[in-house]
PDB file of N, CA, C and O in Angstrom:
ATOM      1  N   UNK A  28     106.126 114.000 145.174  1.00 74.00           N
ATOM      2  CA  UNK A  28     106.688 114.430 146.444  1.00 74.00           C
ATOM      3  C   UNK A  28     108.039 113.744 146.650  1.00 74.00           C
ATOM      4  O   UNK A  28     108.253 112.607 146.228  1.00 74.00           O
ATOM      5  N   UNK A  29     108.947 114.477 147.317  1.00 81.00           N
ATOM      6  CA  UNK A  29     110.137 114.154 147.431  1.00 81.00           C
ATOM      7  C   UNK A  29     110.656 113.030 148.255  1.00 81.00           C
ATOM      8  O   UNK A  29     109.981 113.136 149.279  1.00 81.00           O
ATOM      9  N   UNK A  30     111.484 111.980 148.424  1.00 81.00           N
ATOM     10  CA  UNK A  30     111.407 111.465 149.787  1.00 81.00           C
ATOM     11  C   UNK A  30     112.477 111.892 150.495  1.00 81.00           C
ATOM     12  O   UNK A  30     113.497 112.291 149.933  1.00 81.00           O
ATOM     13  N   UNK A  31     112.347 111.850 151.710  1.00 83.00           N
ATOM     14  CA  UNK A  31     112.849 112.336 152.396  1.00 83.00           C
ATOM     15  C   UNK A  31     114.263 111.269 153.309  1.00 83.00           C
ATOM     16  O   UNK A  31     113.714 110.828 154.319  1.00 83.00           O
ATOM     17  N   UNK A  32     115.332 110.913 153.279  1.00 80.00           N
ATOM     18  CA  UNK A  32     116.224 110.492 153.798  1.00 80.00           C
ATOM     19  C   UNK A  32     116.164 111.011 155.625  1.00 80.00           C
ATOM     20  O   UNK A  32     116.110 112.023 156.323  1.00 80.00           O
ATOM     21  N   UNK A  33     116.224 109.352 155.733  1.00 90.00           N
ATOM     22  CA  UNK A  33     116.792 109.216 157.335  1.00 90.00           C
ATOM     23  C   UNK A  33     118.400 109.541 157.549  1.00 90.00           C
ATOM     24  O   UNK A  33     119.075 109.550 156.519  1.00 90.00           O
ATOM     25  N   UNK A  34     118.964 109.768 158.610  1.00 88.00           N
ATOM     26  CA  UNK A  34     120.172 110.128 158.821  1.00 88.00           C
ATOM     27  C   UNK A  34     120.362 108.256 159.192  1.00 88.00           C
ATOM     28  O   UNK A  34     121.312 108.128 158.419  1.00 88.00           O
ATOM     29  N   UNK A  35     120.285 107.669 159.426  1.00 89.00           N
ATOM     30  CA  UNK A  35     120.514 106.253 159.734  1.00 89.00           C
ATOM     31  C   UNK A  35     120.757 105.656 158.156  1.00 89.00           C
ATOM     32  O   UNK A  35     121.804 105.039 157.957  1.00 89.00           O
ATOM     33  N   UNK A  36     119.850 105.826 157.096  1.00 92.00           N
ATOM     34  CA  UNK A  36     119.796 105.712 155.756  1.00 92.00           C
ATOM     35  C   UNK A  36     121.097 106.180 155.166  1.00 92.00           C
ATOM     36  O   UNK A  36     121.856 105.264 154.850  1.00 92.00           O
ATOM     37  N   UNK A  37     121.462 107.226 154.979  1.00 88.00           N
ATOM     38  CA  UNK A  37     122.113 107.892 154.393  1.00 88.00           C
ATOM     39  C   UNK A  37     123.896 107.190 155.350  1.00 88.00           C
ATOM     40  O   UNK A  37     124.919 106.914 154.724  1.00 88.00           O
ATOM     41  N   UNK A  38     123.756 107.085 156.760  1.00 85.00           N
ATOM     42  CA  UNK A  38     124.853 106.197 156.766  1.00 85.00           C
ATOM     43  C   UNK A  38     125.333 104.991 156.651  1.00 85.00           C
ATOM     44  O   UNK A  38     126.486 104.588 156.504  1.00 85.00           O
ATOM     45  N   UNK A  39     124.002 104.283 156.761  1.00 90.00           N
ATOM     46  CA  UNK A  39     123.840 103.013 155.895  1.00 90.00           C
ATOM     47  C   UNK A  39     124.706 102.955 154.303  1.00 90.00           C
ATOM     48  O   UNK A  39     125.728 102.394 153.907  1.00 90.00           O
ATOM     49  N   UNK A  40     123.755 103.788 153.735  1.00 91.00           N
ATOM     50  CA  UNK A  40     124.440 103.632 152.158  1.00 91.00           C
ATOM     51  C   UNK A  40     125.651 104.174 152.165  1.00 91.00           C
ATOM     52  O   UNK A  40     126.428 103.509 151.480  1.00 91.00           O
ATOM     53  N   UNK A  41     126.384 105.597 152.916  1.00 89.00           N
ATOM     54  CA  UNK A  41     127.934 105.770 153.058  1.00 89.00           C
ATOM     55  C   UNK A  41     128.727 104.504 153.676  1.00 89.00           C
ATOM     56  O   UNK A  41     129.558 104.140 152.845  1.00 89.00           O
ATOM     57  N   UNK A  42     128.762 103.782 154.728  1.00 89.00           N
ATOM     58  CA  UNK A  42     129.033 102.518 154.742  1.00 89.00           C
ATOM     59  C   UNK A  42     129.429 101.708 153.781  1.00 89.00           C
ATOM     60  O   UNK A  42     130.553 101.361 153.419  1.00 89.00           O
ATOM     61  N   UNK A  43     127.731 101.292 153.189  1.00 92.00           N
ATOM     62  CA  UNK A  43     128.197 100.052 151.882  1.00 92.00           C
ATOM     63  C   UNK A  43     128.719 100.519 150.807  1.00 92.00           C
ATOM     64  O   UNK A  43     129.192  99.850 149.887  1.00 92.00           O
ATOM     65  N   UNK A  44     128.652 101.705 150.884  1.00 92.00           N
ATOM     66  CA  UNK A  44     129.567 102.053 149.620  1.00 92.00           C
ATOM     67  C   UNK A  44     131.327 102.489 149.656  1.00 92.00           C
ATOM     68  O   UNK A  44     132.036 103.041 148.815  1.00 92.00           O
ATOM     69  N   UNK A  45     131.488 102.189 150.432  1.00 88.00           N
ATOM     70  CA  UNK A  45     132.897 102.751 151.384  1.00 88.00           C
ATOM     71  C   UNK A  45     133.285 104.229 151.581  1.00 88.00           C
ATOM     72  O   UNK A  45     134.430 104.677 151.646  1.00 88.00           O
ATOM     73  N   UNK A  46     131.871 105.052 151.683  1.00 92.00           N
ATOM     74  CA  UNK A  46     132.323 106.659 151.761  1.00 92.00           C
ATOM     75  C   UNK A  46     133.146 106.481 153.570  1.00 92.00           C
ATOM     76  O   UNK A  46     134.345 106.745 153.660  1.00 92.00           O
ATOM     77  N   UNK A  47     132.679 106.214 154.331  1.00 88.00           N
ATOM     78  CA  UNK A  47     132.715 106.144 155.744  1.00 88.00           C
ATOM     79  C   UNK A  47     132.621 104.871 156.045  1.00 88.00           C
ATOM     80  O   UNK A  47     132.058 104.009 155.370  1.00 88.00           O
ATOM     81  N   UNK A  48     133.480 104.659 157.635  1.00 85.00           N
ATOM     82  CA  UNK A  48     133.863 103.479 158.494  1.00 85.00           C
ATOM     83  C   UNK A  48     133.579 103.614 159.434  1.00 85.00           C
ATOM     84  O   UNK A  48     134.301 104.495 159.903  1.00 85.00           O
ATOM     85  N   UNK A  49     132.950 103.300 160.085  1.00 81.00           N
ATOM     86  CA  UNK A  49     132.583 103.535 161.816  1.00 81.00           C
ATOM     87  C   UNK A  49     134.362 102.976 162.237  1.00 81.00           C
ATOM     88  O   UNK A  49     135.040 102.045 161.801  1.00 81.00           O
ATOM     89  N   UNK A  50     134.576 103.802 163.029  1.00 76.00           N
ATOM     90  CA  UNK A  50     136.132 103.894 164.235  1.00 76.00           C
ATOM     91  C   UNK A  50     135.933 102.533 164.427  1.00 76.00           C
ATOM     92  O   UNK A  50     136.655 101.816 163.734  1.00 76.00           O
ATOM     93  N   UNK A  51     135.170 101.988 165.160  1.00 71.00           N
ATOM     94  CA  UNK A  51     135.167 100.435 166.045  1.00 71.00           C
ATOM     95  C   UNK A  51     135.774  99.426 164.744  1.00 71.00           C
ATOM     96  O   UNK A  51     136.766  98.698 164.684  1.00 71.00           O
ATOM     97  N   UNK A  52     134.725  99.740 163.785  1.00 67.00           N
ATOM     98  CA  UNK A  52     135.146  98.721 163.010  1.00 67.00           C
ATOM     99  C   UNK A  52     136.782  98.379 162.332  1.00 67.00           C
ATOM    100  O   UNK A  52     137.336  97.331 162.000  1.00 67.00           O
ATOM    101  N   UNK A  53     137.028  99.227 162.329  1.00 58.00           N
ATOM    102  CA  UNK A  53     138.486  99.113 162.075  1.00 58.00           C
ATOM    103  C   UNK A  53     139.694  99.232 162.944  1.00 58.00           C
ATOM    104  O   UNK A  53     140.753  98.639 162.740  1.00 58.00           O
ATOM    105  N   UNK A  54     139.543  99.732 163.547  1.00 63.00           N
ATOM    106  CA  UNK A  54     140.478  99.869 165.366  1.00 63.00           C
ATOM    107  C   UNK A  54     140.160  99.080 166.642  1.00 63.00           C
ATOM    108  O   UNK A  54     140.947  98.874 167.566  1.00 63.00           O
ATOM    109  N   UNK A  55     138.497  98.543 166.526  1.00 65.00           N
ATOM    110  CA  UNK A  55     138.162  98.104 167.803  1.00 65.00           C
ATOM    111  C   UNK A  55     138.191  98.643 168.972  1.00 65.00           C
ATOM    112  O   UNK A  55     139.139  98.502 169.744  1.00 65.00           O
ATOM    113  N   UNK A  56     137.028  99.397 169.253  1.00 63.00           N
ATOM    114  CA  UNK A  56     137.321 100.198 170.741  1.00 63.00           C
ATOM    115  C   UNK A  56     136.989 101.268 170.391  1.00 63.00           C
ATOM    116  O   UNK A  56     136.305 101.870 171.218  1.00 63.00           O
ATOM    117  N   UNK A  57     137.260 101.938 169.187  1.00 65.00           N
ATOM    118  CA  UNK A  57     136.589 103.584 168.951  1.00 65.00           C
ATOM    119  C   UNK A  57     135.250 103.860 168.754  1.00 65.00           C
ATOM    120  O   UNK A  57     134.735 103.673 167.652  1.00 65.00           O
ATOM    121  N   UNK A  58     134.682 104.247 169.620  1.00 68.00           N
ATOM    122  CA  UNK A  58     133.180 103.933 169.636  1.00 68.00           C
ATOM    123  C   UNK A  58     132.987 105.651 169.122  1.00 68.00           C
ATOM    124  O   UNK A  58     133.749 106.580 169.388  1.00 68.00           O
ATOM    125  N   UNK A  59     131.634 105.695 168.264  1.00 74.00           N
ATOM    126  CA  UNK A  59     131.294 107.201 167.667  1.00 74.00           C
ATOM    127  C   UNK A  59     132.276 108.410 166.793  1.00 74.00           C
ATOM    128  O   UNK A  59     132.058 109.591 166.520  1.00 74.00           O
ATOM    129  N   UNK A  60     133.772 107.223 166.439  1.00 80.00           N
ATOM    130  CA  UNK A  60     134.126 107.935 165.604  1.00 80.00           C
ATOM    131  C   UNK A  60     134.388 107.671 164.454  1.00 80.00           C
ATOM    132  O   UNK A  60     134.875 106.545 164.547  1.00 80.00           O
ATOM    133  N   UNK A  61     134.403 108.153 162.640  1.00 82.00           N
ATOM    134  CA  UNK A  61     134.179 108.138 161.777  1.00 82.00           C
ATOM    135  C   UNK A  61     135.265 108.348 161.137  1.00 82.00           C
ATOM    136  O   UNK A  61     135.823 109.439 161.246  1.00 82.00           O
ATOM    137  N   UNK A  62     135.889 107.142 160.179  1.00 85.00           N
ATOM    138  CA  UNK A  62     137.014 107.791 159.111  1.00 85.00           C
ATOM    139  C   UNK A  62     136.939 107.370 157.810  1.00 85.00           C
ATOM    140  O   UNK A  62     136.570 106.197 157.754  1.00 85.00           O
ATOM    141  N   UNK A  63     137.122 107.816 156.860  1.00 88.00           N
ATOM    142  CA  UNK A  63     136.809 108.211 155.425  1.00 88.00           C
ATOM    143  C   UNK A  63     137.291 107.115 154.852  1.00 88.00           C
ATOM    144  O   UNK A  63     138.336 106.630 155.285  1.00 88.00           O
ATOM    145  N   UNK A  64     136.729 106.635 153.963  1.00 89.00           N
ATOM    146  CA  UNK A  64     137.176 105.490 153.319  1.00 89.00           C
ATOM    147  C   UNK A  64     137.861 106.238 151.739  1.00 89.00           C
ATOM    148  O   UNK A  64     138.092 107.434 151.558  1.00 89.00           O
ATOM    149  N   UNK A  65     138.046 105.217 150.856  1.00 91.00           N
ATOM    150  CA  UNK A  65     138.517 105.423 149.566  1.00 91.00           C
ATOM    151  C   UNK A  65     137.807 106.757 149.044  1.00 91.00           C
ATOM    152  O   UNK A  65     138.305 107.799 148.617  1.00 91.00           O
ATOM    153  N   UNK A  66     136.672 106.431 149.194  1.00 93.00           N
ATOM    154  CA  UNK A  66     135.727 107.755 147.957  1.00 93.00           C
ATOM    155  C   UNK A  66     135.281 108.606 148.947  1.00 93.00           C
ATOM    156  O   UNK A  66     134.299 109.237 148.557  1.00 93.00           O
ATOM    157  N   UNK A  67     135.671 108.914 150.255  1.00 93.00           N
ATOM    158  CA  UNK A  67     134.799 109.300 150.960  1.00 93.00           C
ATOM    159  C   UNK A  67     136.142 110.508 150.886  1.00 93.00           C
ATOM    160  O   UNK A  67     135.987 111.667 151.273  1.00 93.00           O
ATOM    161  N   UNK A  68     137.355 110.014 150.358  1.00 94.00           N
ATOM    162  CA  UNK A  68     138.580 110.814 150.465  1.00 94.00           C
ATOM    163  C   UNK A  68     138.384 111.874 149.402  1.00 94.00           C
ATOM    164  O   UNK A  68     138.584 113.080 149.549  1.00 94.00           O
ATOM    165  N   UNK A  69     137.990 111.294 148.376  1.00 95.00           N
ATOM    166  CA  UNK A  69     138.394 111.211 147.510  1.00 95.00           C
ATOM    167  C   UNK A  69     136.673 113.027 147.440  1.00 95.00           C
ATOM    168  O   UNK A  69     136.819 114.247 147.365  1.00 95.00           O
ATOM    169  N   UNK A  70     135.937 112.519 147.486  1.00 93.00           N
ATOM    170  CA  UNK A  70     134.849 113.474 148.027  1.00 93.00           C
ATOM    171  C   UNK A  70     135.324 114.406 148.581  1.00 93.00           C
ATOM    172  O   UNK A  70     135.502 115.517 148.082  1.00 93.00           O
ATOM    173  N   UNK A  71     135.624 114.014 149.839  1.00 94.00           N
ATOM    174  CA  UNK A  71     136.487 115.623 150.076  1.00 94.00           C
ATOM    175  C   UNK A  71     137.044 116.201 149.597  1.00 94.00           C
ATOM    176  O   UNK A  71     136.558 117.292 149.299  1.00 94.00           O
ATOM    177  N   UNK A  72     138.403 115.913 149.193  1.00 96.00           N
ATOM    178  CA  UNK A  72     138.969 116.135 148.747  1.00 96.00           C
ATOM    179  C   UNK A  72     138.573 117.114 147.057  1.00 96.00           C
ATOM    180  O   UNK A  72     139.447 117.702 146.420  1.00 96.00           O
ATOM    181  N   UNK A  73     137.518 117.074 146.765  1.00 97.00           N
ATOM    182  CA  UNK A  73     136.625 117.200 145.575  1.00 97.00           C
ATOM    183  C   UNK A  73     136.129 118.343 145.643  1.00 97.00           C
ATOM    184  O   UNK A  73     136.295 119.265 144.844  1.00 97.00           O
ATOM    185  N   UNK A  74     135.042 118.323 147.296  1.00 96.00           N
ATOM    186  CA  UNK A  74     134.835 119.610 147.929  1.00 96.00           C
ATOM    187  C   UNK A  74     136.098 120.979 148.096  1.00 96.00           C
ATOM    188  O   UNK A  74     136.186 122.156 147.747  1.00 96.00           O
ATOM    189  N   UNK A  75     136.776 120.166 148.701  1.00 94.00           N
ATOM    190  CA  UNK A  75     137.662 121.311 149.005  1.00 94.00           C
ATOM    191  C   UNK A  75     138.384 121.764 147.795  1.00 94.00           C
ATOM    192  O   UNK A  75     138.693 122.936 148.007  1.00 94.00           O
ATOM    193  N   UNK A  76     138.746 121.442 146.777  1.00 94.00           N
ATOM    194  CA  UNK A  76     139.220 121.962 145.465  1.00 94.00           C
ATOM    195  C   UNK A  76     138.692 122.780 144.598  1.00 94.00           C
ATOM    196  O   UNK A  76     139.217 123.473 143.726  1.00 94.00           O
ATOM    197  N   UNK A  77     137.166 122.578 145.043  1.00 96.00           N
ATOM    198  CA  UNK A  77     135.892 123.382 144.284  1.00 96.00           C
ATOM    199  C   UNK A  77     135.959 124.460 144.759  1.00 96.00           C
ATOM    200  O   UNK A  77     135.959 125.469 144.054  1.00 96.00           O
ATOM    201  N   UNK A  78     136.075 124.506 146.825  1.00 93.00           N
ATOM    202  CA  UNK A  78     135.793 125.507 147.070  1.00 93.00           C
ATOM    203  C   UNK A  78     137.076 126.626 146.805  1.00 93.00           C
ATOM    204  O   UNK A  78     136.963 127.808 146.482  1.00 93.00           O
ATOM    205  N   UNK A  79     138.317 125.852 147.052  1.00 90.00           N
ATOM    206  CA  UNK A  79     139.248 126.753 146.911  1.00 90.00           C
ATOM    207  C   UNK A  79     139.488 127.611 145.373  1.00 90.00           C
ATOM    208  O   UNK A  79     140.102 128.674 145.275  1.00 90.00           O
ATOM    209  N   UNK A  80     138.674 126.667 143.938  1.00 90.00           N
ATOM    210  CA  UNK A  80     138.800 127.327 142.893  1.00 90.00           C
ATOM    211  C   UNK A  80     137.686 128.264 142.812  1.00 90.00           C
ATOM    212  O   UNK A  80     137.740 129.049 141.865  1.00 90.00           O
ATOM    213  N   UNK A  81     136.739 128.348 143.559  1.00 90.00           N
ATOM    214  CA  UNK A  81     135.559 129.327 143.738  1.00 90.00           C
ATOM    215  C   UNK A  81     135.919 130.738 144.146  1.00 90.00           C
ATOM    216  O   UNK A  81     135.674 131.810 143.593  1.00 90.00           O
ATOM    217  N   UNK A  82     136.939 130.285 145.904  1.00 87.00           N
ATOM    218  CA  UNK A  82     136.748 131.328 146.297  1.00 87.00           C
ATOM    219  C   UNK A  82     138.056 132.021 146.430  1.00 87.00           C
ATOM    220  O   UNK A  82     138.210 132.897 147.281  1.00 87.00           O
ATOM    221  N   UNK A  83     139.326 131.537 145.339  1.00 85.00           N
ATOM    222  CA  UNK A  83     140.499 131.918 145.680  1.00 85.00           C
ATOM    223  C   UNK A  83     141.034 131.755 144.257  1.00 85.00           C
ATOM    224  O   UNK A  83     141.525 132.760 143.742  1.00 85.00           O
ATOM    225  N   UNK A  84     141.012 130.952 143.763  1.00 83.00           N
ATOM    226  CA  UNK A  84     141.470 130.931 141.912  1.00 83.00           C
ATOM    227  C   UNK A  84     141.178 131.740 140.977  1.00 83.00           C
ATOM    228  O   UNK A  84     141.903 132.331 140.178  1.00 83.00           O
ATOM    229  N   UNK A  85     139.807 131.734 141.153  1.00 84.00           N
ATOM    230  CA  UNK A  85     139.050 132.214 139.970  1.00 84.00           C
ATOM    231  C   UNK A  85     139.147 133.857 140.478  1.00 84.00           C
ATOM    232  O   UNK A  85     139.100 134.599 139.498  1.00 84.00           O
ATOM    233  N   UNK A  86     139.238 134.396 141.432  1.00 81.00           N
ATOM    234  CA  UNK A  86     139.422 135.506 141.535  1.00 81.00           C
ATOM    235  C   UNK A  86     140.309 136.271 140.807  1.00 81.00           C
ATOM    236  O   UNK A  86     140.772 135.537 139.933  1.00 81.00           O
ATOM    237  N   UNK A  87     140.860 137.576 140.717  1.00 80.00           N
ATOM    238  CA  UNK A  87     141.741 138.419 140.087  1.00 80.00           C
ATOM    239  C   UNK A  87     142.720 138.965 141.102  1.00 80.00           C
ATOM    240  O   UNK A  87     143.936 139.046 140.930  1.00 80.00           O
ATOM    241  N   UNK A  88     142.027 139.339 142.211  1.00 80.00           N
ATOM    242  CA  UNK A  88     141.883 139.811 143.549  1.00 80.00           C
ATOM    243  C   UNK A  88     142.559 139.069 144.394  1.00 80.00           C
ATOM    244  O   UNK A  88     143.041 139.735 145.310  1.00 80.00           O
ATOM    245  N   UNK A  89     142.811 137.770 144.444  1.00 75.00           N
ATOM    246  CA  UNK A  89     143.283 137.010 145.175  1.00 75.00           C
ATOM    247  C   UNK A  89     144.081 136.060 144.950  1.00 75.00           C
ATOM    248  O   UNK A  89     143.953 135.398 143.919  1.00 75.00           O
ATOM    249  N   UNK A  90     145.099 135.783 145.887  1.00 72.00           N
ATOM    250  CA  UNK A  90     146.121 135.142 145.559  1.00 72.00           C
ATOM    251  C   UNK A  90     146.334 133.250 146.863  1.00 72.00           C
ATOM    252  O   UNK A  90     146.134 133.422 148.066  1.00 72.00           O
ATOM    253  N   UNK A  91     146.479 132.671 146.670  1.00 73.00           N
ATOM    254  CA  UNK A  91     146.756 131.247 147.892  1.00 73.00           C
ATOM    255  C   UNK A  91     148.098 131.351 147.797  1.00 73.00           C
ATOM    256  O   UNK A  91     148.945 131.271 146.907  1.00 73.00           O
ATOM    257  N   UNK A  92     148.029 131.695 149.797  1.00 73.00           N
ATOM    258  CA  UNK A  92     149.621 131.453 149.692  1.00 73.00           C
ATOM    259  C   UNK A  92     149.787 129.745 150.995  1.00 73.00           C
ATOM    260  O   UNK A  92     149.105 129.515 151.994  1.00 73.00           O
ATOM    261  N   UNK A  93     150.799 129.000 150.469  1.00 72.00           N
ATOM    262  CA  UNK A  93     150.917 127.791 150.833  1.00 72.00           C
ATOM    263  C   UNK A  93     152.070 127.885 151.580  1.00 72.00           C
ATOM    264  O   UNK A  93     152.973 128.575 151.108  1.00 72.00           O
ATOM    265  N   UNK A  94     152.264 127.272 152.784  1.00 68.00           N
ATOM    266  CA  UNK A  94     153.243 127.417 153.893  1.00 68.00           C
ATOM    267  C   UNK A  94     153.946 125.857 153.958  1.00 68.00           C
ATOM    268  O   UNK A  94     154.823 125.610 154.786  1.00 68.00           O
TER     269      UNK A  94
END
């Protein structure tokens, strides 16, 4: 059986691993907001390249136009 991840867990380990920063901790005062650390950039950044070669590259049909 699978286990199942807490949402408290899962930001725990984004934390210690530097995916994510809680706001406060680095600004002091930003309470509930979240900014991306090194790999957490770097992740996105990962996502969004995938999706854009999925749904806009690899096509024949389609072209990205950049402004």
């Amino acid at each position: 059986m699978k286990r199942k991840f807490e949402m408290d867990e899962l930001i725990r380990y984004c934390n210690q691993y530097g995916f994510i920063f809680q706001g406060s901790e680095l600004y002091g005062g930003l309470a509930n907001t979240w900014d991306y650390g090194p790999l957490g950039t770097r992740l996105k950044n990962n996502i969004k390249d995938a999706w854009r070669y999925y749904f806009i590259q690899s096509r024949e049909n389609s072209y990205e136009q950049i402004f």
